[in-house]
PDB file of C-alpha atoms in Angstrom:
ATOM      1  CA  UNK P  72      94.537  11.394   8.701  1.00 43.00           C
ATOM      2  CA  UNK P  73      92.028  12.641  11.013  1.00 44.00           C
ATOM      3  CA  UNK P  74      90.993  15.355   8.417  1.00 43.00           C
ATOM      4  CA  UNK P  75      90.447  12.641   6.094  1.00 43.00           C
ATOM      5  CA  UNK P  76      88.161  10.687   8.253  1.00 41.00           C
ATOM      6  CA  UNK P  77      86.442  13.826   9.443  1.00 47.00           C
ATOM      7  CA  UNK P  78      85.798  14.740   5.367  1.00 43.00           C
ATOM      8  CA  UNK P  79      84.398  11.405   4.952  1.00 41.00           C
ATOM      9  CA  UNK P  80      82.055  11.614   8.699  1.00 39.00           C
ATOM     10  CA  UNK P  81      80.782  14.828   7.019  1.00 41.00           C
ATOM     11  CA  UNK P  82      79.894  12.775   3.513  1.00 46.00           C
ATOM     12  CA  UNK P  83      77.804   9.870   5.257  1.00 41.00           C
ATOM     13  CA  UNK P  84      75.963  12.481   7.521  1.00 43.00           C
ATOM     14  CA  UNK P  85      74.799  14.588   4.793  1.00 43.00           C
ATOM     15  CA  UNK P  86      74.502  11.310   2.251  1.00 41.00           C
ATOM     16  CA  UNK P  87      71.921  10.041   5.213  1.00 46.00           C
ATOM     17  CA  UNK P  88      70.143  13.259   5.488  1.00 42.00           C
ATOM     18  CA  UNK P  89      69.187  14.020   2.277  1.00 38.00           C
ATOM     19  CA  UNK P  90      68.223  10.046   1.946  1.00 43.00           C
ATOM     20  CA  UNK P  91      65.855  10.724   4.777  1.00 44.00           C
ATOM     21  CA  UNK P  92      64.402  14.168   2.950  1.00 42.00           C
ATOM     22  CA  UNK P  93      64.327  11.893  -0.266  1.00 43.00           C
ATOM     23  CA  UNK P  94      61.880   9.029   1.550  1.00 40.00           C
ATOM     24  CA  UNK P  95      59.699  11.960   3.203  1.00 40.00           C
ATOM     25  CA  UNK P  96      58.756  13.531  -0.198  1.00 39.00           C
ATOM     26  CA  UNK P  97      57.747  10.136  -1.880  1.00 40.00           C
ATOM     27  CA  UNK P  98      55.942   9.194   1.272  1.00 38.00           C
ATOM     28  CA  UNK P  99      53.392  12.412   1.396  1.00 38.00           C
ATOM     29  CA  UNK P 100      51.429  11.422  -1.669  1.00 40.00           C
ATOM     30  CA  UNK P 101      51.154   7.883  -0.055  1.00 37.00           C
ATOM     31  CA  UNK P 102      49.318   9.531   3.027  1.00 36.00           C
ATOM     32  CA  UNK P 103      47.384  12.535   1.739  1.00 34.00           C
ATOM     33  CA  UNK P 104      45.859  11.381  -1.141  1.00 36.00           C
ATOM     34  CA  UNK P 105      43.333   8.816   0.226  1.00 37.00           C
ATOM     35  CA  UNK P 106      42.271  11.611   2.800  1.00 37.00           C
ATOM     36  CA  UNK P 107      41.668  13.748  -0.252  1.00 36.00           C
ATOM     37  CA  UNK P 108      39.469  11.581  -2.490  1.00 36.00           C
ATOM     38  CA  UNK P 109      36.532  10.772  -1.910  1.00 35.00           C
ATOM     39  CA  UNK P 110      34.820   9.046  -5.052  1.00 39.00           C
ATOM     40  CA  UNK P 111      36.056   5.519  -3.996  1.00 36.00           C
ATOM     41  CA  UNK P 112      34.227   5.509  -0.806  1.00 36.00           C
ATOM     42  CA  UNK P 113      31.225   8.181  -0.832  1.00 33.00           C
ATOM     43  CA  UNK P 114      29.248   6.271  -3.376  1.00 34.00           C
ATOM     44  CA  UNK P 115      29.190   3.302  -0.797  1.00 33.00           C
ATOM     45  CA  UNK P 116      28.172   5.403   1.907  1.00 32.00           C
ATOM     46  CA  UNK P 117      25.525   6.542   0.160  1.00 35.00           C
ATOM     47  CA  UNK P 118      24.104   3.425  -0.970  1.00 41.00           C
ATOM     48  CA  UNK P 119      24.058   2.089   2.578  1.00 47.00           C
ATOM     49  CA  UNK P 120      22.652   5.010   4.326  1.00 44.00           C
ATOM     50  CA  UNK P 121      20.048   4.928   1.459  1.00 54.00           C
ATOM     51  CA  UNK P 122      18.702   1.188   1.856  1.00 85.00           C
ATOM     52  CA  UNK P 123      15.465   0.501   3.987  1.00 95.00           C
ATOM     53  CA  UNK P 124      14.797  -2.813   6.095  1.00 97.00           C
ATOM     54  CA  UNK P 125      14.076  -6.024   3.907  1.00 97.00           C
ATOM     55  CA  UNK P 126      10.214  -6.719   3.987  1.00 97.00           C
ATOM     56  CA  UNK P 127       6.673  -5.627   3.471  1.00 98.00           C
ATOM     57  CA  UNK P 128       5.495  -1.761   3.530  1.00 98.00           C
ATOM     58  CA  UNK P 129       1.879  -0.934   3.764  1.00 98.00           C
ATOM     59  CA  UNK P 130       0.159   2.387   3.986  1.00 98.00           C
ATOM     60  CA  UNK P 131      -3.912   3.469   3.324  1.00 98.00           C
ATOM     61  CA  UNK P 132      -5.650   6.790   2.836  1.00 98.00           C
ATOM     62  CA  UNK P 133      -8.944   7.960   3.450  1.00 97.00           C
ATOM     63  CA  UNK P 134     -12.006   7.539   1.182  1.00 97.00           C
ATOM     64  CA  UNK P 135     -12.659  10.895  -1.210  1.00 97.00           C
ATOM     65  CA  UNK P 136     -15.724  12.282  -0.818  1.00 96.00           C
ATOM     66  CA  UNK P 137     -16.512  12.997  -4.049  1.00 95.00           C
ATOM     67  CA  UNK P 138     -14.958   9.530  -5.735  1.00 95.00           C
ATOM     68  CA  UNK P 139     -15.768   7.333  -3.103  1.00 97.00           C
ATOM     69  CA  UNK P 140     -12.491   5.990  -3.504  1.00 98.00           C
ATOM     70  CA  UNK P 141     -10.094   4.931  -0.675  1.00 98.00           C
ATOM     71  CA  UNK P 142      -6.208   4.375  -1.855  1.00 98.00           C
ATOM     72  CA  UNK P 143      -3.770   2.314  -0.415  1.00 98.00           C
ATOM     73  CA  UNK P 144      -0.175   0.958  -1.368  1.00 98.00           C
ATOM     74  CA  UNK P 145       1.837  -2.337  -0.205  1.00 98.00           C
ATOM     75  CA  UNK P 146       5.905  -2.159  -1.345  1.00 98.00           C
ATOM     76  CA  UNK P 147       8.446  -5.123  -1.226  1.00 98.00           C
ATOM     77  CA  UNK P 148      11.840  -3.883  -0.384  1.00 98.00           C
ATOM     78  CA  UNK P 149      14.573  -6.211  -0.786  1.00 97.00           C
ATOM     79  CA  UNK P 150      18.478  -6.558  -0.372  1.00 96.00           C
ATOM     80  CA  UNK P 151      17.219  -2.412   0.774  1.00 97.00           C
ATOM     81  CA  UNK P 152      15.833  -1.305  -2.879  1.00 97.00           C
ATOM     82  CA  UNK P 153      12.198  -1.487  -3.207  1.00 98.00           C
ATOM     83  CA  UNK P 154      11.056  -4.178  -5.690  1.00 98.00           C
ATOM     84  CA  UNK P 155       7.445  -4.101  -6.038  1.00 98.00           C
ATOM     85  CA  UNK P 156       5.238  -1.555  -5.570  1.00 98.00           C
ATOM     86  CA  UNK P 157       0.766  -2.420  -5.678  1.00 98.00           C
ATOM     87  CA  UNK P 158      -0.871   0.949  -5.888  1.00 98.00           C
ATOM     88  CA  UNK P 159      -4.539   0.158  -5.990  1.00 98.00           C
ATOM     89  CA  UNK P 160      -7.908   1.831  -4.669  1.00 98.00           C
ATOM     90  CA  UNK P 161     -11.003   0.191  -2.556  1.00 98.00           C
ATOM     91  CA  UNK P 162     -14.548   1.658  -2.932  1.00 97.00           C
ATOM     92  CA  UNK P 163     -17.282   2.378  -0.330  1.00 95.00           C
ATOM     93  CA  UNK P 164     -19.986   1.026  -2.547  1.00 94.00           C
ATOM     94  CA  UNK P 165     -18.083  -2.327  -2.594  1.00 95.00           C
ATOM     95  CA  UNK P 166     -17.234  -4.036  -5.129  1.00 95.00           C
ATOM     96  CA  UNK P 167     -13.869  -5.023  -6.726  1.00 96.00           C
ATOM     97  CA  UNK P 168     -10.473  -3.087  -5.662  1.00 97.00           C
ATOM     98  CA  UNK P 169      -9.942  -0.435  -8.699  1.00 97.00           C
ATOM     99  CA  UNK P 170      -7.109  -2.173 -10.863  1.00 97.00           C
ATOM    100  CA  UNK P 171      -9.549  -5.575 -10.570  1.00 96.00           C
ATOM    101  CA  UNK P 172     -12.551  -3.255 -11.993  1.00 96.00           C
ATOM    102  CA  UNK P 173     -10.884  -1.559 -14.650  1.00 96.00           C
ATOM    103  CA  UNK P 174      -9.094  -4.687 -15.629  1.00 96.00           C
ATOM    104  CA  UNK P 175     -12.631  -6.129 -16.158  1.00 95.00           C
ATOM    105  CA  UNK P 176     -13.424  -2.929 -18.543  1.00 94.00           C
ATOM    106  CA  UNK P 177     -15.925  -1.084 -16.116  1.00 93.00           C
ATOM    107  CA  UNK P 178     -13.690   1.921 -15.401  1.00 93.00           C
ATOM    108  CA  UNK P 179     -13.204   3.217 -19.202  1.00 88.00           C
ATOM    109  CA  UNK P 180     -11.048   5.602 -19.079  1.00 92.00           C
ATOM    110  CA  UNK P 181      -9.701   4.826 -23.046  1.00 89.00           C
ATOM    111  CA  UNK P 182     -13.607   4.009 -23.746  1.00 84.00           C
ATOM    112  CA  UNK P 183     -15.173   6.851 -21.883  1.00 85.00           C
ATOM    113  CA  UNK P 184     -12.601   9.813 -21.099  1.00 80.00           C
ATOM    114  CA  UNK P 185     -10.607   9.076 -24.520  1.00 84.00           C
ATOM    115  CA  UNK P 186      -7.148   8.786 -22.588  1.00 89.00           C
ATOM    116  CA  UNK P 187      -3.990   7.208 -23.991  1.00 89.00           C
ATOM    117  CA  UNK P 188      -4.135   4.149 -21.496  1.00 95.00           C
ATOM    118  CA  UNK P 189      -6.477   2.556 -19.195  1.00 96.00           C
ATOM    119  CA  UNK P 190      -6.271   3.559 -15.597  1.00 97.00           C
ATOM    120  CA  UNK P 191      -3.963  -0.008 -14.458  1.00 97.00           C
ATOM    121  CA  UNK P 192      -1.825   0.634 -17.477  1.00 97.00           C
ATOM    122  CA  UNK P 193      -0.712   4.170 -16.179  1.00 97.00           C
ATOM    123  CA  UNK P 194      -1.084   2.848 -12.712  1.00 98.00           C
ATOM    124  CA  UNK P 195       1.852   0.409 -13.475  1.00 98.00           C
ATOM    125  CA  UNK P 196       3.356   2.880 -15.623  1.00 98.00           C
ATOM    126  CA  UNK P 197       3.861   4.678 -12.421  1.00 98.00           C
ATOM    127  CA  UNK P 198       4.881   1.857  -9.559  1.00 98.00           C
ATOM    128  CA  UNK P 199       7.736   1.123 -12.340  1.00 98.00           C
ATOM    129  CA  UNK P 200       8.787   4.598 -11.896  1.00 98.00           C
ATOM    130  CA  UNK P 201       8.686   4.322  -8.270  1.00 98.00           C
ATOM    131  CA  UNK P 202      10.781   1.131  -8.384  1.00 98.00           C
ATOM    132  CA  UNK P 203      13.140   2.593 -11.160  1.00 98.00           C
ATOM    133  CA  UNK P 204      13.826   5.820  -8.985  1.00 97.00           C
ATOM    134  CA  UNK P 205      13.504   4.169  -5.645  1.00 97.00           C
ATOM    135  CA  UNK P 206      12.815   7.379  -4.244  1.00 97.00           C
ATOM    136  CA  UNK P 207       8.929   8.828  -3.980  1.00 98.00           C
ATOM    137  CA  UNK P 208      10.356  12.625  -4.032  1.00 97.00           C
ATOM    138  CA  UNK P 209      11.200  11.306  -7.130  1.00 97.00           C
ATOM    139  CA  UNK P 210       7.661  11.733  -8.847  1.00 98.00           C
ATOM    140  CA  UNK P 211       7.101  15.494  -8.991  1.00 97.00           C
ATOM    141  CA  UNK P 212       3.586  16.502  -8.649  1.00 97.00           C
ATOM    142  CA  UNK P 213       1.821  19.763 -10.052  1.00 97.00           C
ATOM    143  CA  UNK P 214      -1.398  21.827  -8.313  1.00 97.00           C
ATOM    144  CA  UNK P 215      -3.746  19.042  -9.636  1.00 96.00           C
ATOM    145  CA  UNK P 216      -1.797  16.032  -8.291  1.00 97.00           C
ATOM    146  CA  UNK P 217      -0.765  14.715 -11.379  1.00 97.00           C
ATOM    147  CA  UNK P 218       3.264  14.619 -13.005  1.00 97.00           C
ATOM    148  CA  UNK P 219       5.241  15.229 -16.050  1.00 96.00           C
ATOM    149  CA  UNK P 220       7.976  12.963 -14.672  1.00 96.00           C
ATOM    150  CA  UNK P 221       6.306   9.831 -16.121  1.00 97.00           C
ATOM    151  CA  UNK P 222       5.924   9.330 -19.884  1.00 94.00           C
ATOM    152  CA  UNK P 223       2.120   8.606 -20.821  1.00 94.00           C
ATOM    153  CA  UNK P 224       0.841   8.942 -17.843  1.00 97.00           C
ATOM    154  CA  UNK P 225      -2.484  11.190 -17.129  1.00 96.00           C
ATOM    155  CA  UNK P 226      -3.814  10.249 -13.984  1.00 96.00           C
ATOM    156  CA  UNK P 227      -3.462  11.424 -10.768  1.00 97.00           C
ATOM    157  CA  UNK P 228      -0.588   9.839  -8.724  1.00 98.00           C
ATOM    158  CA  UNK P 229      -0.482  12.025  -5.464  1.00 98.00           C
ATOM    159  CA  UNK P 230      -1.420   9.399  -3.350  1.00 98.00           C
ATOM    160  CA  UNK P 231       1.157   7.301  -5.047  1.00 98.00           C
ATOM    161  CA  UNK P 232       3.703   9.563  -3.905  1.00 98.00           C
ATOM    162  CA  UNK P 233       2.309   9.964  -0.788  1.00 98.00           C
ATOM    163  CA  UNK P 234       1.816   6.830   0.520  1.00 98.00           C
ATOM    164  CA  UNK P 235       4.669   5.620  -0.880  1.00 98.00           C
ATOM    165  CA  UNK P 236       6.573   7.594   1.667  1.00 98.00           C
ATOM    166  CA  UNK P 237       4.279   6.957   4.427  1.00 98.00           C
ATOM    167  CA  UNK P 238       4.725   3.345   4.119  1.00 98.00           C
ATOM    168  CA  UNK P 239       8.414   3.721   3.991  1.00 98.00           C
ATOM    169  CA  UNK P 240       8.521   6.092   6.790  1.00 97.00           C
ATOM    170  CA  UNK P 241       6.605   4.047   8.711  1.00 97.00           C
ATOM    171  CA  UNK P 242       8.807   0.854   8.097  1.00 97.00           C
ATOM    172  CA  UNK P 243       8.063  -2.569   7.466  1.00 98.00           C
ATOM    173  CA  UNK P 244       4.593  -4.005   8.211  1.00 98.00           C
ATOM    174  CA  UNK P 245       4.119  -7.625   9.544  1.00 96.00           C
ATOM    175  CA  UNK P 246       1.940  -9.439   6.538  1.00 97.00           C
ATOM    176  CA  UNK P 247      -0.953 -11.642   7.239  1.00 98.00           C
ATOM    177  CA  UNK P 248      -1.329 -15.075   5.806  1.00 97.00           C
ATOM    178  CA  UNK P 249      -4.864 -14.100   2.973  1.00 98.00           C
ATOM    179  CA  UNK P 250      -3.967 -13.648  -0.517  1.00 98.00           C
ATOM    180  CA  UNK P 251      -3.643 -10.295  -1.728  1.00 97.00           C
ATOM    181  CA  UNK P 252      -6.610  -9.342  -4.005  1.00 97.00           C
ATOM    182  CA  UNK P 253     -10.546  -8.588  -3.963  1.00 97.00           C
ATOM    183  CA  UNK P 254     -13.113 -10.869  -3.242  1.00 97.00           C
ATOM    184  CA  UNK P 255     -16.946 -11.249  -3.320  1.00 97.00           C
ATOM    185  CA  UNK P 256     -19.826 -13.916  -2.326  1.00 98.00           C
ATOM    186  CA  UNK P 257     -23.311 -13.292  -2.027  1.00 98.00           C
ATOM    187  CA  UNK P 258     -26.317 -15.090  -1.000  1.00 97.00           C
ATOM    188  CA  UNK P 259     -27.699 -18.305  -3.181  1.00 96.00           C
ATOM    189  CA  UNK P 260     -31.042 -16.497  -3.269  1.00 96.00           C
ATOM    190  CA  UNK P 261     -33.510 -14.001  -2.197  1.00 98.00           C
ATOM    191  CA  UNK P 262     -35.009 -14.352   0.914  1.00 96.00           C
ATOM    192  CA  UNK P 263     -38.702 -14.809   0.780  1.00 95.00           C
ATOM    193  CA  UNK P 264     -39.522 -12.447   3.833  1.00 94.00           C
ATOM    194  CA  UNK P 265     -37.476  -9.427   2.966  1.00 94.00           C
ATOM    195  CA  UNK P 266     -36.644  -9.917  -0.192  1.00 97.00           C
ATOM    196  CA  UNK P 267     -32.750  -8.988  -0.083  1.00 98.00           C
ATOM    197  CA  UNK P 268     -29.849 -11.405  -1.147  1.00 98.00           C
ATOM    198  CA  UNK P 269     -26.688 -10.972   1.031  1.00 98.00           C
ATOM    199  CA  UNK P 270     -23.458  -9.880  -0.490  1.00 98.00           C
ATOM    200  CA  UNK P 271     -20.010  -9.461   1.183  1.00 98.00           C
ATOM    201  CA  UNK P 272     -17.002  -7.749  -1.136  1.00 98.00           C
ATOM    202  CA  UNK P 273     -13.529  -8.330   0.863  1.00 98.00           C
ATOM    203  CA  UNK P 274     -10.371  -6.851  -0.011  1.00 98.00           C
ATOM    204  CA  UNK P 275      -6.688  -8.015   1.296  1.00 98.00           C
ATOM    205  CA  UNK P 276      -3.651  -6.464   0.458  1.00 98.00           C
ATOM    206  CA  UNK P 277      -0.376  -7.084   2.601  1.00 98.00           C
ATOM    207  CA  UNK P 278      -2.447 -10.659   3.503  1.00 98.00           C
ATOM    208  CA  UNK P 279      -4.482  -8.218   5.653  1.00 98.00           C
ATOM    209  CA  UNK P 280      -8.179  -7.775   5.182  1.00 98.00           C
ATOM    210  CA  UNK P 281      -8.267  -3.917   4.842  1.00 98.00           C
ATOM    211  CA  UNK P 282     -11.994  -3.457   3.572  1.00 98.00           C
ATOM    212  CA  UNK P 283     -15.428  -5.458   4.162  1.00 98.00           C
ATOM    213  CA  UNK P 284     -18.103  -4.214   2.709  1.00 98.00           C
ATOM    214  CA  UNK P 285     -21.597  -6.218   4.162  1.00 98.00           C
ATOM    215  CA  UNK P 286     -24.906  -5.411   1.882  1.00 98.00           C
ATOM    216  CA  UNK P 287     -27.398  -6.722  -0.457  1.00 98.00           C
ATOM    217  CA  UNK P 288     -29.345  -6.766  -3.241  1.00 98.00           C
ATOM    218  CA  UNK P 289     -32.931  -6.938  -4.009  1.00 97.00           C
ATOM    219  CA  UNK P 290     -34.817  -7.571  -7.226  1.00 97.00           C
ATOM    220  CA  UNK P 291     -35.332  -3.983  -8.100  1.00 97.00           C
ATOM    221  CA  UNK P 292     -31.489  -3.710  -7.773  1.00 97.00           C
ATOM    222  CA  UNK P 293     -30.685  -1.689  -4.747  1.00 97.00           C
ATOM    223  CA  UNK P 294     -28.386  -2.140  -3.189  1.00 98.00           C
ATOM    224  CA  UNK P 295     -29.155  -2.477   0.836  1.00 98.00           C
ATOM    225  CA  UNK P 296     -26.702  -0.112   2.220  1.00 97.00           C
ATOM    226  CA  UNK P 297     -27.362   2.400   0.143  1.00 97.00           C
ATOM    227  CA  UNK P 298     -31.053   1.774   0.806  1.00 97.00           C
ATOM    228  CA  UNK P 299     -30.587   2.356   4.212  1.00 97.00           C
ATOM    229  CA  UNK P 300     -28.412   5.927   4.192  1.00 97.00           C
ATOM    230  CA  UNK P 301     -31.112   6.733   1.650  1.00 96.00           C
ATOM    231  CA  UNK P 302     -33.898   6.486   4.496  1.00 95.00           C
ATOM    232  CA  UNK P 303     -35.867   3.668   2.851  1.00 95.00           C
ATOM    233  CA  UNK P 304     -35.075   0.976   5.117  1.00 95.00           C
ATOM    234  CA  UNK P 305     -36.354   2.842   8.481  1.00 91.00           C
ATOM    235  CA  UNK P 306     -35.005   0.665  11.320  1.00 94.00           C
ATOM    236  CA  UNK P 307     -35.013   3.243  13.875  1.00 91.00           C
ATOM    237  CA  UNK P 308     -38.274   4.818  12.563  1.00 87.00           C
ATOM    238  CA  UNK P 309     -40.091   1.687  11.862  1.00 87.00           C
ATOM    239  CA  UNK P 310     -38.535  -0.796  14.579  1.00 80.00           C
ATOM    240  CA  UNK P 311     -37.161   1.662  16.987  1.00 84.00           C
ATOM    241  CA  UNK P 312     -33.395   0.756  16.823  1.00 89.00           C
ATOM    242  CA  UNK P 313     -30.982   2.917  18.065  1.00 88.00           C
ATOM    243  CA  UNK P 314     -29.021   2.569  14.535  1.00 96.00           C
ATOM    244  CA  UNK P 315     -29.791   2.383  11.232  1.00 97.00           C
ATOM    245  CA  UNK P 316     -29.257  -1.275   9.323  1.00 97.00           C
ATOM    246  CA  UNK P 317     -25.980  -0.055   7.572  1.00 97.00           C
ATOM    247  CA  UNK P 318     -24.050   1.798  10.480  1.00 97.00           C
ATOM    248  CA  UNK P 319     -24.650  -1.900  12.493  1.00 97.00           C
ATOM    249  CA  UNK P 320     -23.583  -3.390   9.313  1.00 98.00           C
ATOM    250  CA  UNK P 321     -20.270  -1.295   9.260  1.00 98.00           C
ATOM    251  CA  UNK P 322     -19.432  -2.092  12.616  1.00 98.00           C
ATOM    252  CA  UNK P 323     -19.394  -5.827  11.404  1.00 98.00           C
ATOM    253  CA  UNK P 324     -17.217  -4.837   9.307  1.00 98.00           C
ATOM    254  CA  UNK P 325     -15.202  -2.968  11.285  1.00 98.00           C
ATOM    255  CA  UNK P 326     -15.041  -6.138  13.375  1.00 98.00           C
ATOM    256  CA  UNK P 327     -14.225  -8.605  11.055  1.00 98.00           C
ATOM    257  CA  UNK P 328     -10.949  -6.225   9.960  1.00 98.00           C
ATOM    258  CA  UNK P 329      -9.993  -5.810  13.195  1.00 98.00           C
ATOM    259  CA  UNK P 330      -9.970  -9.829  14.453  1.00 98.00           C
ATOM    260  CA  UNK P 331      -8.946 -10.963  10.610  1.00 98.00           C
ATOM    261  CA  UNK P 332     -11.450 -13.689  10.794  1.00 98.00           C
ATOM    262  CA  UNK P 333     -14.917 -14.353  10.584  1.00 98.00           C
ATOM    263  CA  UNK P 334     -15.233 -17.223  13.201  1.00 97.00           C
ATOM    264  CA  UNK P 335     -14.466 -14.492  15.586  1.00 97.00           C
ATOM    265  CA  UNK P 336     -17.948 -13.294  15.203  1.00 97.00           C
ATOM    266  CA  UNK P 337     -19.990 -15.742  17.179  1.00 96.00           C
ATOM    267  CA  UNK P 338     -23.390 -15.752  16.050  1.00 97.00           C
ATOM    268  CA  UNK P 339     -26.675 -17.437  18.324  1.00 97.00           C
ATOM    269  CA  UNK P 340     -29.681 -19.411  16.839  1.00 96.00           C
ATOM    270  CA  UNK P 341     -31.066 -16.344  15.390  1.00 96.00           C
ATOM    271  CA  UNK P 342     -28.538 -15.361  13.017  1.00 96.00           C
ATOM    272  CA  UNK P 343     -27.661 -12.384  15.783  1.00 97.00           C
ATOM    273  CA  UNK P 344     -23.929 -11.856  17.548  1.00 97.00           C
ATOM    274  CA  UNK P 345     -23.350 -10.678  21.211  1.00 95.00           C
ATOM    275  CA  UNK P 346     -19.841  -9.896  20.155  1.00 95.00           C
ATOM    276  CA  UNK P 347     -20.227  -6.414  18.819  1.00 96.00           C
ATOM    277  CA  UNK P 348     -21.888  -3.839  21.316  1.00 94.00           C
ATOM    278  CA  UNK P 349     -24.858  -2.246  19.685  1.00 93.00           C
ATOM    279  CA  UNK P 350     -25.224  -5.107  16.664  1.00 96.00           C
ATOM    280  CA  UNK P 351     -28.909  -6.358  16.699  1.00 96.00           C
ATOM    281  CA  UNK P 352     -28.782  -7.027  12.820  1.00 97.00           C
ATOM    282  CA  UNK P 353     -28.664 -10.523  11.686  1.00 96.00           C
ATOM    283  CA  UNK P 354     -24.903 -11.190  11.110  1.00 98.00           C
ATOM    284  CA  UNK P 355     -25.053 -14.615  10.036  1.00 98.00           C
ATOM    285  CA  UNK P 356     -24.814 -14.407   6.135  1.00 98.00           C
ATOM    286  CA  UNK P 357     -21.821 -11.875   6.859  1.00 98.00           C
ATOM    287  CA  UNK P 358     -19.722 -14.601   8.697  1.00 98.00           C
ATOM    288  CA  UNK P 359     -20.828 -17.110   5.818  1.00 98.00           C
ATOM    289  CA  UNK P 360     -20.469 -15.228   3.243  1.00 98.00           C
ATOM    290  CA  UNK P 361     -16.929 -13.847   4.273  1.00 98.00           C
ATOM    291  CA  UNK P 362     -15.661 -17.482   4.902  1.00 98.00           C
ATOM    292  CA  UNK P 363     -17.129 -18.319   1.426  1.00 98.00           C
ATOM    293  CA  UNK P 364     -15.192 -15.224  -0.145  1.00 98.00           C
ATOM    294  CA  UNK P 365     -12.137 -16.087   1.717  1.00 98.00           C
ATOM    295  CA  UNK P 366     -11.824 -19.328   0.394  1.00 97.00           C
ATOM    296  CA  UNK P 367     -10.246 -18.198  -2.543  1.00 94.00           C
ATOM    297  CA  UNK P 368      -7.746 -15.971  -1.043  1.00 97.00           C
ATOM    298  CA  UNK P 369      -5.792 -18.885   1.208  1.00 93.00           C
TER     299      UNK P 369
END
């Protein structure tokens, strides 16, 4: 009897032991394999470390010397993918931004260079690429600046790629409360002493003024900044200034861009300001005329 219960002891051990081996062999698949693939959860990782901040993204250049163009770009990023993208150009002879005047037909590149597209057609052309690839690296860029990455597209789009990640880099920019676009007033006519009709050209982009430029126009056509870095307007040879009518009339500018308003520039009886050190121009048509230009932009 005890040989019979010692038989069956020796059944239920090994019964139980190789039920135990049995579990840990369908139980190792269970616990390795998720530590072993990686395809469910790397994509998601990706994605997130990929995002940037919801908002605004702004970034500028510096005006070409030969062009007289200055570039600038404002993105949109949001739920962390970039959305828009406004690559446009300002001018230091004034004027409308670059989209604005080729829009209007005064740029001509189908007209004048014989290109496929006009210069905003390949400039959106591009920001869709941008917004498609979400990734400036994205647009490859040969010795001249320009890309094979983007079908029909001709023009140079360095700075697109540039600022792009610049602006990104740099994170999001707090927008101002103007209207994005350009924006011009001028005088209602000549004045009968010096014979020059004000004009202001304004640009905003990321509801920022980024660009004033303060001039005028006579009858001939000249334009008075121009007239002034040409010589021809003399204020320190003729009145004995210490500056020259258009670097006083850039530091209105420079003014008015930093305060973002033109009621910041007090202005006396004369026309003159005491808020800008070194300013002995008459300022007054500038604060009109930039108040009448930003009318449209609120």
């Amino acid at each position: 009897m005890k040989k019979k219960w010692s038989v069956l002891l020796c059944s239920l051990l090994l019964v139980g032991m190789l039920a135990a081996c049995g579990k840990e062999e369908n139980a190792a698949p269970v616990t390795t394999e998720p530590a072993t693939t990686t395809d469910s959860t790397t994509p998601a990782a990706t994605e997130e470390s990929g995002k940037h901040a919801d908002g605004s993204y702004y970034a500028e250049g510096e005006f070409d010397a030969a062009s007289g163009w200055k570039p600038y770009i404002v993105l949109t990023v949001k739920d962390g993918k970039i959305a828009t993208a406004d690559w446009n150009f300002v001018s230091n002879k004034g004027g409308p931004d670059k989209k604005a005047l080729d829009k209007a037909g005064k740029y001509g590149m189908k007209e004048k260079g014989n290109a496929q597209a006009n210069w905003y057609e390949q400039a959106a052309s591009a920001e869709k690429f941008l917004i498609d690839k979400q990734d400036p690296a994205a647009i490859t860029l040969n010795a001249e600046g320009k890309t094979d990455a983007i079908t029909g597209v001709s023009i140079h789009v360095s700075d697109l790629a540039n600022l792009s990640k610049k602006a990104l880099d740099a994170g999001p920019a707090e927008p101002g409360t103007y209207k994005d676009g350009s924006y011009h007033a001028e005088g209602d006519q000549f004045d009968p002493e010096s014979g020059w009709k004000s004009t202001v050209d304004l640009t905003v982009a990321n509801g920022k003024i980024i660009y004033a430029f303060y001039s005028g126009v006579n009858e001939a056509g000249d334009d008075k900044q121009a007239y002034s870095i040409e010589g021809k307007y003399g204020m320190k040879e003729k009145g004995g200034s210490a500056s020259e009518w258009h670097e006083e009339a850039q530091a209105a500018e420079a003014f008015l861009i930093e305060k973002q308003d033109p009621a910041a520039l007090a202005v006396n009886a004369e026309g003159k300001t005491d808020a800008i050190t070194g300013v002995t121009i008459h300022v007054a048509d500038f604060v009109t005329l930039s108040e009448k230009a930003l009318e449209g932009a609120k």
